[in-house]
Short mmCIF file of C-alpha atoms and ligand atoms in Angstrom, two decimals:
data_model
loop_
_atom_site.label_atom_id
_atom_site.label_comp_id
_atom_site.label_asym_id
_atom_site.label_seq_id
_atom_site.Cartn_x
_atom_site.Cartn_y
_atom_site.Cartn_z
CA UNK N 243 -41.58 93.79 14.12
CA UNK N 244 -45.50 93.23 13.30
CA UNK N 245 -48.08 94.12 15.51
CA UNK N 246 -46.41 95.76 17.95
CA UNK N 247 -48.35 98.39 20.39
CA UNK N 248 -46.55 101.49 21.59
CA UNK N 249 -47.10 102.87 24.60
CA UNK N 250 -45.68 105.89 26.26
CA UNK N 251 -46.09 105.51 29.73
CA UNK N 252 -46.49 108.91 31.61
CA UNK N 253 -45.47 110.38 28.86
CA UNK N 254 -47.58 111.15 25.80
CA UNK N 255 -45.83 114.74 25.67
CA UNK N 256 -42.22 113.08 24.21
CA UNK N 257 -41.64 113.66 20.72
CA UNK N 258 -41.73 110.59 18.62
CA UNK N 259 -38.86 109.85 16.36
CA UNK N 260 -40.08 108.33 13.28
CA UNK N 261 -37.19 106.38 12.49
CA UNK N 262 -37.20 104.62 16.22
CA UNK N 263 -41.04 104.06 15.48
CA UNK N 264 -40.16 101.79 12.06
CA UNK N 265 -36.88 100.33 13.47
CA UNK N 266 -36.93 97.01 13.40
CA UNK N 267 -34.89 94.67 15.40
CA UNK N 268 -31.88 93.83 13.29
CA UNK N 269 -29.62 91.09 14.45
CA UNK N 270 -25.79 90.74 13.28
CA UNK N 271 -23.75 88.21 12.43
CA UNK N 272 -22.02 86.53 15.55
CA UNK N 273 -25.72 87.35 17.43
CA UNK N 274 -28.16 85.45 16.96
CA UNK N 275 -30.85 84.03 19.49
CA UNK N 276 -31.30 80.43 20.31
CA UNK N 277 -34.31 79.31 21.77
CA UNK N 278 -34.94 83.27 22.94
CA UNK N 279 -31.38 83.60 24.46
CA UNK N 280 -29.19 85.54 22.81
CA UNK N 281 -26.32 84.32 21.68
CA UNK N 282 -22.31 85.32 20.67
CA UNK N 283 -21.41 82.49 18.58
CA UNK N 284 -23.46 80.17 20.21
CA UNK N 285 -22.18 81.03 23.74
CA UNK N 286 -24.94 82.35 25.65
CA UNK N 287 -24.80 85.59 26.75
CA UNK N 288 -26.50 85.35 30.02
CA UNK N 289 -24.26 82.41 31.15
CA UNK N 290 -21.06 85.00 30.40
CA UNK N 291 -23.01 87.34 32.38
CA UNK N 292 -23.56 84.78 34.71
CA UNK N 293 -19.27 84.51 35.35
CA UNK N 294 -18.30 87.53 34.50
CA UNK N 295 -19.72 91.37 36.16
CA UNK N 296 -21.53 93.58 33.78
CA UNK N 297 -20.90 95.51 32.18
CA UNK N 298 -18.01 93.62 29.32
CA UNK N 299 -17.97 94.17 26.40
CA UNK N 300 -18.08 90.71 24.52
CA UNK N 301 -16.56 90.18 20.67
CA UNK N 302 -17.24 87.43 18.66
CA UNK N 303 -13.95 86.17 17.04
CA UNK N 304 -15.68 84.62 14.20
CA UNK N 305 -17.34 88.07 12.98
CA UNK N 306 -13.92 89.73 13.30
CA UNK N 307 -12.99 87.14 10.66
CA UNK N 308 -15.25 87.30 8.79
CA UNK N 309 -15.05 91.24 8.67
CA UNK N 310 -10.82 91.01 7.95
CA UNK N 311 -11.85 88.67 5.07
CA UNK N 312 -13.95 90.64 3.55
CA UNK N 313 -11.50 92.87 2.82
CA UNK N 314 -8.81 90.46 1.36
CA UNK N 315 -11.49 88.26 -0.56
CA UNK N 316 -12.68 91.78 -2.05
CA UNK N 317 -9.33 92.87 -2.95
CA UNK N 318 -8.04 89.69 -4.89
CA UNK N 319 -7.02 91.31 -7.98
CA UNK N 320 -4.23 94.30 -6.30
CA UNK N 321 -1.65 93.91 -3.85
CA UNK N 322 -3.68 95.02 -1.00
CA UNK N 323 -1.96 95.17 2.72
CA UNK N 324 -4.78 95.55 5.64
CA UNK N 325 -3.49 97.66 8.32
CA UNK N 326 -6.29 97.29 11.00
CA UNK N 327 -6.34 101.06 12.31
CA UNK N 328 -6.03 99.63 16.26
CA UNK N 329 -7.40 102.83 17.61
CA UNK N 330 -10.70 101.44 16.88
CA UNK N 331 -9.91 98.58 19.67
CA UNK N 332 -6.55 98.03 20.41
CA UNK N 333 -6.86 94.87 23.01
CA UNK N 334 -3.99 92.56 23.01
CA UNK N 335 -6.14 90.02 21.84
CA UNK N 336 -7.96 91.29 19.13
CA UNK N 337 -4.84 92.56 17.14
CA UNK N 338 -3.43 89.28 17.87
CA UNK N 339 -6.26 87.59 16.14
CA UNK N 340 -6.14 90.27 13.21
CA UNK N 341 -2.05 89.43 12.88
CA UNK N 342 -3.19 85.79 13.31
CA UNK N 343 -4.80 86.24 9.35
CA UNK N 344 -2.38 88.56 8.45
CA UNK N 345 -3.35 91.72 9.04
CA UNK N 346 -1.23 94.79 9.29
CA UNK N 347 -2.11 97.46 11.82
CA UNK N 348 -1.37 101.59 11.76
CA UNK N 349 -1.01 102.70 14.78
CA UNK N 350 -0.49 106.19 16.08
CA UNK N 351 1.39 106.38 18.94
CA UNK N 352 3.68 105.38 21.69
CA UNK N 353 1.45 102.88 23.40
CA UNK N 354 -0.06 101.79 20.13
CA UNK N 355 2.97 100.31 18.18
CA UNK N 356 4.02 99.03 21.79
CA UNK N 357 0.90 96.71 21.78
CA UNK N 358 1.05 95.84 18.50
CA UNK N 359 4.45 94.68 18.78
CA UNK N 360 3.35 92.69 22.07
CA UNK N 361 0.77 91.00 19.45
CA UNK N 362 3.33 89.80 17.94
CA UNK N 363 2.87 92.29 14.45
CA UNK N 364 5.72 91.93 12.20
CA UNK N 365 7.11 95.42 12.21
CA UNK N 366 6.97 95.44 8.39
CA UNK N 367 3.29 95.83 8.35
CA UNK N 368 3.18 98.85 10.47
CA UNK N 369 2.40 102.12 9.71
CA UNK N 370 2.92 105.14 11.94
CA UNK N 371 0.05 107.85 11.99
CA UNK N 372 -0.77 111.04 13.09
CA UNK N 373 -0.54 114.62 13.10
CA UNK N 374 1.74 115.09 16.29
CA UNK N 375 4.46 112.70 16.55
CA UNK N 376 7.24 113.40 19.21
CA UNK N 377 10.47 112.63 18.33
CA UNK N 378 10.67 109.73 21.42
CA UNK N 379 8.11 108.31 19.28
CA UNK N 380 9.95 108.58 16.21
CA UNK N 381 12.88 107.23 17.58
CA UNK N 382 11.35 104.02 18.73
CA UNK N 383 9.22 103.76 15.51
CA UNK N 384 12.10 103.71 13.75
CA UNK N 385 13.97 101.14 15.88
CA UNK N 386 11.00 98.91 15.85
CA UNK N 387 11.69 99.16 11.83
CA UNK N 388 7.90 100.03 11.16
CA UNK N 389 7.17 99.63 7.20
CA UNK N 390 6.39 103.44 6.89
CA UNK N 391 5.57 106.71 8.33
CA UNK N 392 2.39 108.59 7.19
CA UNK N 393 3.97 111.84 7.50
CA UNK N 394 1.58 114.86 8.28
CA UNK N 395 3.74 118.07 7.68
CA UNK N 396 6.97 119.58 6.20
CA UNK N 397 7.72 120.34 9.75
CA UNK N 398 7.23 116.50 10.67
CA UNK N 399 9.48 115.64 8.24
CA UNK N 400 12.23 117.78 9.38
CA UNK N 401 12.27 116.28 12.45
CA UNK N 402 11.76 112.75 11.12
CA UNK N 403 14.82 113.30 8.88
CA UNK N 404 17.28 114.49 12.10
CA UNK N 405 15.99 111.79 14.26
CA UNK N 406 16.37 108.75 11.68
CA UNK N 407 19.93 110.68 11.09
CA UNK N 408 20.64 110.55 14.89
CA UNK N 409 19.51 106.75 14.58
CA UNK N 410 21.44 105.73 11.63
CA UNK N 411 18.09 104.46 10.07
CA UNK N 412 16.40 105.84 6.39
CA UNK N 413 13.15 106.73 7.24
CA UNK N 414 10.26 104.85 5.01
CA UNK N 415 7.77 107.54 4.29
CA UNK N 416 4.33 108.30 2.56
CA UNK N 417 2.81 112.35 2.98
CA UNK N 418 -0.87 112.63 4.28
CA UNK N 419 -2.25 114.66 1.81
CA UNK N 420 -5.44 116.28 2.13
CA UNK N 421 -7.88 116.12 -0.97
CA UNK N 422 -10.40 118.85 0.28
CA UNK N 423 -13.13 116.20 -0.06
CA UNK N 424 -16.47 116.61 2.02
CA UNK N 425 -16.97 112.85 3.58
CA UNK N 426 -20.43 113.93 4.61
CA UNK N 427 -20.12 112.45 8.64
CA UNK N 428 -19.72 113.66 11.65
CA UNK N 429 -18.30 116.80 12.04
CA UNK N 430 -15.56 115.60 14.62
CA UNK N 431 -14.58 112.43 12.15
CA UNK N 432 -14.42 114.37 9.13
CA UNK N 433 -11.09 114.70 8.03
CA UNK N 434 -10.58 115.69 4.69
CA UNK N 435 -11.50 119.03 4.50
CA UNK N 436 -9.47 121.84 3.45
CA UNK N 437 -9.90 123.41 7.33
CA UNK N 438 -9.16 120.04 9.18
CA UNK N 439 -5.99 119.53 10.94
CA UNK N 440 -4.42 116.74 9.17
CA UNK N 441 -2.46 116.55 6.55
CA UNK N 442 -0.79 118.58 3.33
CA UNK N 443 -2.94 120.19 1.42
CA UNK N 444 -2.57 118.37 -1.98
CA UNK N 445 -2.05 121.39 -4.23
CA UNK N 446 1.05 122.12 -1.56
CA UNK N 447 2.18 118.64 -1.52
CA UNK N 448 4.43 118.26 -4.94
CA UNK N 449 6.81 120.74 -3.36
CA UNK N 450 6.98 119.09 -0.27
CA UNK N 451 7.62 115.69 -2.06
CA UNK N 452 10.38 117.63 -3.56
CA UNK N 453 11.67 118.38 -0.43
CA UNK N 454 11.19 114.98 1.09
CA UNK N 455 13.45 113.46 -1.56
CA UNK N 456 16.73 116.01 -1.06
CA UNK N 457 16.79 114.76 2.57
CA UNK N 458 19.61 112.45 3.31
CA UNK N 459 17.83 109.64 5.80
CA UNK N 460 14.17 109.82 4.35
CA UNK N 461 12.85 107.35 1.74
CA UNK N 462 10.07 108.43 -0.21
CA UNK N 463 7.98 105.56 -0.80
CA UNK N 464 4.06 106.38 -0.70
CA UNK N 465 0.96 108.43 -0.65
CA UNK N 466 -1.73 108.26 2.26
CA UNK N 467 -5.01 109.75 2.55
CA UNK N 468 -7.61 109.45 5.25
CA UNK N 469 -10.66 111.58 4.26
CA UNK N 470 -12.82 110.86 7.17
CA UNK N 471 -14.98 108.02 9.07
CA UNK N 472 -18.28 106.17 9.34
CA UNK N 473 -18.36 106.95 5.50
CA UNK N 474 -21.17 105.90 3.31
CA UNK N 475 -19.92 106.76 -0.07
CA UNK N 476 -17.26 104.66 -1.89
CA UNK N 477 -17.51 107.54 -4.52
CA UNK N 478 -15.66 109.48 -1.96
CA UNK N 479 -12.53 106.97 -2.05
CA UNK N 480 -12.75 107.21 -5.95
CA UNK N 481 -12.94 111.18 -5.66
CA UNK N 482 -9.46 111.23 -3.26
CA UNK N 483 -8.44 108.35 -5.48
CA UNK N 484 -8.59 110.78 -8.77
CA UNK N 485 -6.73 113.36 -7.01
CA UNK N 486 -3.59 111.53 -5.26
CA UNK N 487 -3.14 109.76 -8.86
CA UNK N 488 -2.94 113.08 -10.85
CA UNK N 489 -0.45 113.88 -8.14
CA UNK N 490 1.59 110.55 -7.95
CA UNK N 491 1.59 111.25 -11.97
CA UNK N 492 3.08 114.32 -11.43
CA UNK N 493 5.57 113.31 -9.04
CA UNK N 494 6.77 110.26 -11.88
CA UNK N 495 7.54 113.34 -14.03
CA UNK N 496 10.02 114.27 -11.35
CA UNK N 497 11.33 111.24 -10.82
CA UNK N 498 9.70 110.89 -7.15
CA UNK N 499 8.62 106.92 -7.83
CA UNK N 500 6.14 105.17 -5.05
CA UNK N 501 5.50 101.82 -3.85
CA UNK N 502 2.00 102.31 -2.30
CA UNK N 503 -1.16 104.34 -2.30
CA UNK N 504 -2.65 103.93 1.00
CA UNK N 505 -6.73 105.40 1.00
CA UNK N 506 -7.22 104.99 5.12
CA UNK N 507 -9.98 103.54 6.64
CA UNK N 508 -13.58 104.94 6.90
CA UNK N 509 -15.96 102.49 5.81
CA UNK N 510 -18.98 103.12 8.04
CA UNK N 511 -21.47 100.51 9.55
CA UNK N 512 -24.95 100.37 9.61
CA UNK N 513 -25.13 101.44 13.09
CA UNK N 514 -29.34 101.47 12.18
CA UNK N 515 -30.83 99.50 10.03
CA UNK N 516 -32.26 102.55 8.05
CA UNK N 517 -28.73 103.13 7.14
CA UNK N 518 -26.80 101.44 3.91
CA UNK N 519 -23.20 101.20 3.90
CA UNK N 520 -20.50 100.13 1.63
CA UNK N 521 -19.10 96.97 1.40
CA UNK N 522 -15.39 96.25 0.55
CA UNK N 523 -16.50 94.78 -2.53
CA UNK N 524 -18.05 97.99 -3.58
CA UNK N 525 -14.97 100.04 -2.85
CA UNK N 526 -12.98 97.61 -4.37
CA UNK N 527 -15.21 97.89 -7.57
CA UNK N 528 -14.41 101.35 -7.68
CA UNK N 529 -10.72 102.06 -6.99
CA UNK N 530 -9.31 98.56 -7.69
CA UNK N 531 -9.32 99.40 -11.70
CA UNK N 532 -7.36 102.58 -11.09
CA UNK N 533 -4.74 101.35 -8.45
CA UNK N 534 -2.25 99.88 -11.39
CA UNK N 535 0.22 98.47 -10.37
CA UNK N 536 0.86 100.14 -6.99
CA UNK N 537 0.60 98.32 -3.58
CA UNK N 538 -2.66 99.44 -1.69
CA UNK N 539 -3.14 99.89 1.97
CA UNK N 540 -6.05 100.66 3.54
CA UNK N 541 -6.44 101.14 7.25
CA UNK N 542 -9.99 100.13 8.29
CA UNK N 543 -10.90 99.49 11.89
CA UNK N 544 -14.90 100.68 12.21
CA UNK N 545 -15.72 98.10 9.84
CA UNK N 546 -13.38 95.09 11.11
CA UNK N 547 -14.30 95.05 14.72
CA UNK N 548 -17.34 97.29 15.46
CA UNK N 549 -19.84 95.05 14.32
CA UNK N 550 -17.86 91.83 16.05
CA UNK N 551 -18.38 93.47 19.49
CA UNK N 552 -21.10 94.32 21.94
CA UNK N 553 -21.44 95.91 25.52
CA UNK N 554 -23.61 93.93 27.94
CA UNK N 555 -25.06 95.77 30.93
CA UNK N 556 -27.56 94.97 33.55
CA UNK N 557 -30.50 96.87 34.14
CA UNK N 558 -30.50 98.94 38.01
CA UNK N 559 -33.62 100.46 37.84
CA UNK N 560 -36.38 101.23 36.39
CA UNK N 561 -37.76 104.47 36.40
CA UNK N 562 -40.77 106.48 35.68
CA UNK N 563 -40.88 110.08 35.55
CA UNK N 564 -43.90 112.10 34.85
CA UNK N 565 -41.94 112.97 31.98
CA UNK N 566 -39.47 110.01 31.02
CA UNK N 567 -39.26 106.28 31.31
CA UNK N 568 -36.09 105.81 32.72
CA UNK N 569 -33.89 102.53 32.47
CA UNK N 570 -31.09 102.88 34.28
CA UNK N 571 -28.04 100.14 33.22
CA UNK N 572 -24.60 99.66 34.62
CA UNK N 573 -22.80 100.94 31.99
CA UNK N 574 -22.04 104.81 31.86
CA UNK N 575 -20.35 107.27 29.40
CA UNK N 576 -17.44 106.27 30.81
CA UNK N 577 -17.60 102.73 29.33
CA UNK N 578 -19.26 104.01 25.76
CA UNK N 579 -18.73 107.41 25.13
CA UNK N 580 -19.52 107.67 21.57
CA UNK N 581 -23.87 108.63 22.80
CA UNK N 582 -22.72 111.64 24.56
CA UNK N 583 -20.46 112.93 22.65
CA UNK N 584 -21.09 111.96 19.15
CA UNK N 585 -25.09 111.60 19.51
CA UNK N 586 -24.37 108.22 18.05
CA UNK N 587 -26.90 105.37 17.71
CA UNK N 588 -26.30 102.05 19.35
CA UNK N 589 -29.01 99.67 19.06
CA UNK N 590 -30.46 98.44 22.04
CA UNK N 591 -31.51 95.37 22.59
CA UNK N 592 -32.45 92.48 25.56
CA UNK N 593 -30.52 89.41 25.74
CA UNK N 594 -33.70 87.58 26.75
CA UNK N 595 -36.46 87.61 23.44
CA UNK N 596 -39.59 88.91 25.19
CA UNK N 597 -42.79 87.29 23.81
CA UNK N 598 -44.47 90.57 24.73
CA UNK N 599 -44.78 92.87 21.93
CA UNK N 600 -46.06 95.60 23.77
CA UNK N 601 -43.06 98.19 23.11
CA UNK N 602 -42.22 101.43 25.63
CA UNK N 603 -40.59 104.17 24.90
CA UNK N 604 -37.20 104.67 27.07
CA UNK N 605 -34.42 106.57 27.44
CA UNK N 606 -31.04 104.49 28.82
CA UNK N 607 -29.20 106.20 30.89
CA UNK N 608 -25.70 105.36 32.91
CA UNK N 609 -24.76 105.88 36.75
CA UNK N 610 -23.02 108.99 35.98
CA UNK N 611 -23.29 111.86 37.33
CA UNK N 612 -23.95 113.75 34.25
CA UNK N 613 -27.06 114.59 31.96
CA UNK N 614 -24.81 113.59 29.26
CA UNK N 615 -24.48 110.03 30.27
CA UNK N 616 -26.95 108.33 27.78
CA UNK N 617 -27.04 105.51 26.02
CA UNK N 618 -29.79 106.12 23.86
CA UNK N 619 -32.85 108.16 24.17
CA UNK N 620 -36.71 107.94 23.22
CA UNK N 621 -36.06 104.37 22.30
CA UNK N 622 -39.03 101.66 22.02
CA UNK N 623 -38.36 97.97 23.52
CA UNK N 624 -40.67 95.53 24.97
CA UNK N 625 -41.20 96.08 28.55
CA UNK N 626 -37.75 96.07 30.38
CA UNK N 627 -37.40 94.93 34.28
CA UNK N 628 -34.62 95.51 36.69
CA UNK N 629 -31.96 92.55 36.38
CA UNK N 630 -32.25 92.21 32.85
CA UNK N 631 -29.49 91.83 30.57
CA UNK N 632 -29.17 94.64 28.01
CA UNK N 633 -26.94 94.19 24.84
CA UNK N 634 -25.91 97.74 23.36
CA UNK N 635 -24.66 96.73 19.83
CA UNK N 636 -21.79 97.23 17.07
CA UNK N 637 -19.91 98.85 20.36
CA UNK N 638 -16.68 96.71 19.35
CA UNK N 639 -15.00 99.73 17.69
CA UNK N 640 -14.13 102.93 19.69
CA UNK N 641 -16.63 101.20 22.85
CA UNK N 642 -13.42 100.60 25.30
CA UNK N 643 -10.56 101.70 23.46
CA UNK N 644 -12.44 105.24 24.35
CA UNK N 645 -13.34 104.19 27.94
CA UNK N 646 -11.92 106.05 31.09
CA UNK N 647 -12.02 105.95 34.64
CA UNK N 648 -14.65 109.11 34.62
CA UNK N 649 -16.72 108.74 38.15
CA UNK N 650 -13.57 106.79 39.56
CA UNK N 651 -14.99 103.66 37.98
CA UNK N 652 -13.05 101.07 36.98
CA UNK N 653 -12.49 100.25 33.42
CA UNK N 654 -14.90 96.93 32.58
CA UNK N 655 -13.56 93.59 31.28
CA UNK N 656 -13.10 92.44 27.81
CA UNK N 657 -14.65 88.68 26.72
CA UNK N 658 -13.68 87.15 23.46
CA UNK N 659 -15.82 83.91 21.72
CA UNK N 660 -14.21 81.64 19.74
CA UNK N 661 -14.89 78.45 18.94
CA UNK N 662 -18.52 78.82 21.03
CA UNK N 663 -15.95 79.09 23.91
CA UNK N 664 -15.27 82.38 25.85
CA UNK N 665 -12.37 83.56 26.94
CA UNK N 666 -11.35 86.77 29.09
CA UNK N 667 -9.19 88.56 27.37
CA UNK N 668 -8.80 91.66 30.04
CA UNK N 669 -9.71 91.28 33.27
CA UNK N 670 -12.25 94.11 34.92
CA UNK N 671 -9.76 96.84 36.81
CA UNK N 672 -9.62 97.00 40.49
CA UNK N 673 -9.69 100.03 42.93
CA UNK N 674 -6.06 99.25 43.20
CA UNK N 675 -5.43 99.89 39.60
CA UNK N 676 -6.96 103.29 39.59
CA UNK N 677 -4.75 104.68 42.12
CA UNK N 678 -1.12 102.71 41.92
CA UNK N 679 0.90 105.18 39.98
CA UNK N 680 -0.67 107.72 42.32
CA UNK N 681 1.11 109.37 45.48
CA UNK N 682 0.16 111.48 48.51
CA UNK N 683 3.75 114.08 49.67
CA UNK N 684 4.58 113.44 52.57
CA UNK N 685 4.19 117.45 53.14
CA UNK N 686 0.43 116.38 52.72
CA UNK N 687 0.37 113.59 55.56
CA UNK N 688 2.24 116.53 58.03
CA UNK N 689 -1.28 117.42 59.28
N1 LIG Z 1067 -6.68 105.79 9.51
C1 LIG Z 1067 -6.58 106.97 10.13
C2 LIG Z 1067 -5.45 107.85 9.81
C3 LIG Z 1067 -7.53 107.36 11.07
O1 LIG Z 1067 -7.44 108.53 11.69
C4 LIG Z 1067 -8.62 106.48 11.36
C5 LIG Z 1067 -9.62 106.85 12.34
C6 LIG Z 1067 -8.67 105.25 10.69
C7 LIG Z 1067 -7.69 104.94 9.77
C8 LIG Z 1067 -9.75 104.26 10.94
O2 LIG Z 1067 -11.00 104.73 10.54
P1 LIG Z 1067 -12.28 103.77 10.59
O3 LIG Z 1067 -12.11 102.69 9.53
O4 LIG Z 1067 -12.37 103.17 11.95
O5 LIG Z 1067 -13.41 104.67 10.28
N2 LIG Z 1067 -14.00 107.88 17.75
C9 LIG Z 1067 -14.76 108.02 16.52
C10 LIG Z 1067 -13.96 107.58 15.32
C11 LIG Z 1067 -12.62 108.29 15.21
C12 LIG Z 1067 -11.84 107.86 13.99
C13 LIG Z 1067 -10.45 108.34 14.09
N3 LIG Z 1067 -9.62 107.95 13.00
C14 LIG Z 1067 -16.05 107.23 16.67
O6 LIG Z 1067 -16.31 106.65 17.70
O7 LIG Z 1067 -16.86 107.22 15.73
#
């Protein structure tokens, strides 16, 4: 962006972030404006807005594609199975378009394998994460007849073993080790460290292996590892990689044989255009050659569907401090969370291309009633008026699978684009919804 003038109206005193100062607009595949309207594969965004109340967020079905494929067309030399990690977004719709090119999904509890299932996900190409499975959720899990269980502790396994006993089923399993590996992200996304919660420590594992195989209804069958995410190192993969294959070595010399290695997800995004992340191609590059002849899963979901969606919101207010420029939008933490509580970037931009180059420097904020509710702070835009469409980007991953009802607000709607056709695929809650599975006693209404 050329020639553009900065101003800080009433207020010359903010600090300016360098890296907001040089950011240039950066528009992703799926958006792109036509004729200054911005566009989700050539369905206008203003005309969705138009039908459907801001804030949505909107995904463009193509990108998601496109993202899935990238994956499979990287990986063309191993026996790769993509199990979409459908925390990241977890709307019937989108894992049914992931299952529709074949993608697998992990999921990690209850309420996830139940949606996957309702996808229509062949139970084969499920895999059941996470560090505190009950034994309900074992129990259906193994009913379901998921492909395997990433198994996070000796004690999980005990349980695992008496429940697939109770259900006449052999348990499919791989052990979460942990390699001790510094992803270099986020504090609260870093998972491979020797202090975080999940996992076996791999110098402990072996013996737990050894354990695994004397019980009567488990299957050992695999290795998983999920180090951390928003990761912008493939090195990292290839340093956990090293590791879990001394390890799957040494279990060979026991006769413990595997099927799969599966490295997680992770893969970060560019969230600003400053940053440089890997591509498939370059992880591929760099674990493919060492994966032999073992099946590889990997469990991205960041990387799949955040760039695919975005959150549109409508501009309140406007609002000038003697301190701040204030634009106030109608979507809150509750509706993107990741601001307040992660810090994280979303770039910001207007669904209507301003010819104005005149930028201002703004902070977003939500309806909420907390300081916290941001969406992004001392940001430069061109001039921004009430009524205007905002488009907060690469919100398609952890954006409304991490939404609430915070301030009693309803959760928003979900609008998918395919074809240059768009297509609801949740409807915006109701009141109603909000309070239906709530009651008042009766010892309440004696008053
Ligand atoms: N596999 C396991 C075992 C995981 O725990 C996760 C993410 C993934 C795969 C997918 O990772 P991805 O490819 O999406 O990086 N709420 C945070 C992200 C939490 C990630 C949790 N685990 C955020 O908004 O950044």
């Amino acid at each position: 962006m050329q020639n553009v003038k900065r101003r800080l109206l009433n207020s010359d005193f903010c600090i300016l972030n360098v890296e907001y100062l040089h950011h240039k607009e950066k528009i992703m595949p799926g958006f792109e404006y036509v004729d200054d309207e911005l566009c989700c594969d050539s369905a206008s965004i203003s005309k969705i807005a138009s039908k459907v109340k801001t804030p949505f967020y909107l995904y463009s079905h193509d990108t998601l594609k496109k993202n899935y494929q990238s994956y499979t067309d990287a990986f063309q030399t191993v026996d790769l199975l993509v199990c979409y990690a459908c925390k990241a977004n977890s709307n019937l719709s989108i894992l049914r378009a992931l299952g529709n090119m074949g993608s697998g999904m992990d999921v990690l509890s209850y309420g996830e394998l139940f949606r996957a299932l309702k996808a229509g996900i062949s139970p084969e190409k499920i895999v059941f994460n996470g560090n505190g499975k009950t034994s309900e959720e074992m129990a259906y899990a193994l009913q379901s007849g998921v492909f395997a269980f990433n198994v996070d502790s000796q004690n999980e396994l005990f349980l695992l073993n008496e429940v697939a006993k109770a259900n006449n089923i052999v348990a499919r399993i791989a052990l979460r080790v942990n390699p001790d590996i510094n992803p270099l992200t986020h504090p609260y996304v870093a998972t491979g460290l020797a202090k975080s919660k999940f996992g076996v420590p791999i110098h402990e594992a072996k013996e737990v292996y050894r354990t695994a195989s004397t019980l009567e209804n488990i299957s050992v069958v695999g290795i998983h590892s999920h180090i951390g995410s928003q990761l912008s190192k493939v090195e990292l993969y290839l340093e956990t990689l090293k590791k879990i294959m001394a390890l799957v070595k040494e279990l060979h010399d026991i006769h413990i044989h595997l099927e799969f290695i599966n490295l997680g997800g992770g893969i970060g995004i560019p969230y600003q255009e400053s940053e440089s992340m890997p591509h498939p191609k370059d992880l591929s590059t760099i674990i493919s050659p060492l994966i032999n002849d073992y099946r590889l899963i990997l469990e991205p979901g960041r990387s799949i569907v955040g760039p695919a969606g975005v959150l549109v919101t409508r501009v309140l207010y406007i609002k000038h401090t003697h301190k701040k420029n204030f634009i106030v939008v109608d979507a809150g933490m509750n509706d993107l969370i990741r601001p307040s509580i992660y810090g994280a970037y979303h770039h910001v931009i207007s669904a209507t291309r301003h010819s104005n180059t005149e930028e201002i420097m703004y902070d977003i904020v939500g309806p909420i009633c907390e300081e916290g509710d941001f969406i992004a702070r001392e940001r430069y835009m061109p001039r921004v008026k009430q009524g205007d469409l905002l488009i907060i980007k690469d919100a398609g991953a952890y954006g409304f699978s991490m939404s609430s009802n915070y301030n009693s607000r309803p959760r928003v709607s979900e609008v998918m684009v395919m074809d240059g056709k768009d297509y609801i695929i949740r409807e915006r809650e109701v009141c109603e919804d909000m309070i239906c599975k709530e009651s008042i006693p009766d010892i309440l209404k004696e008053i």
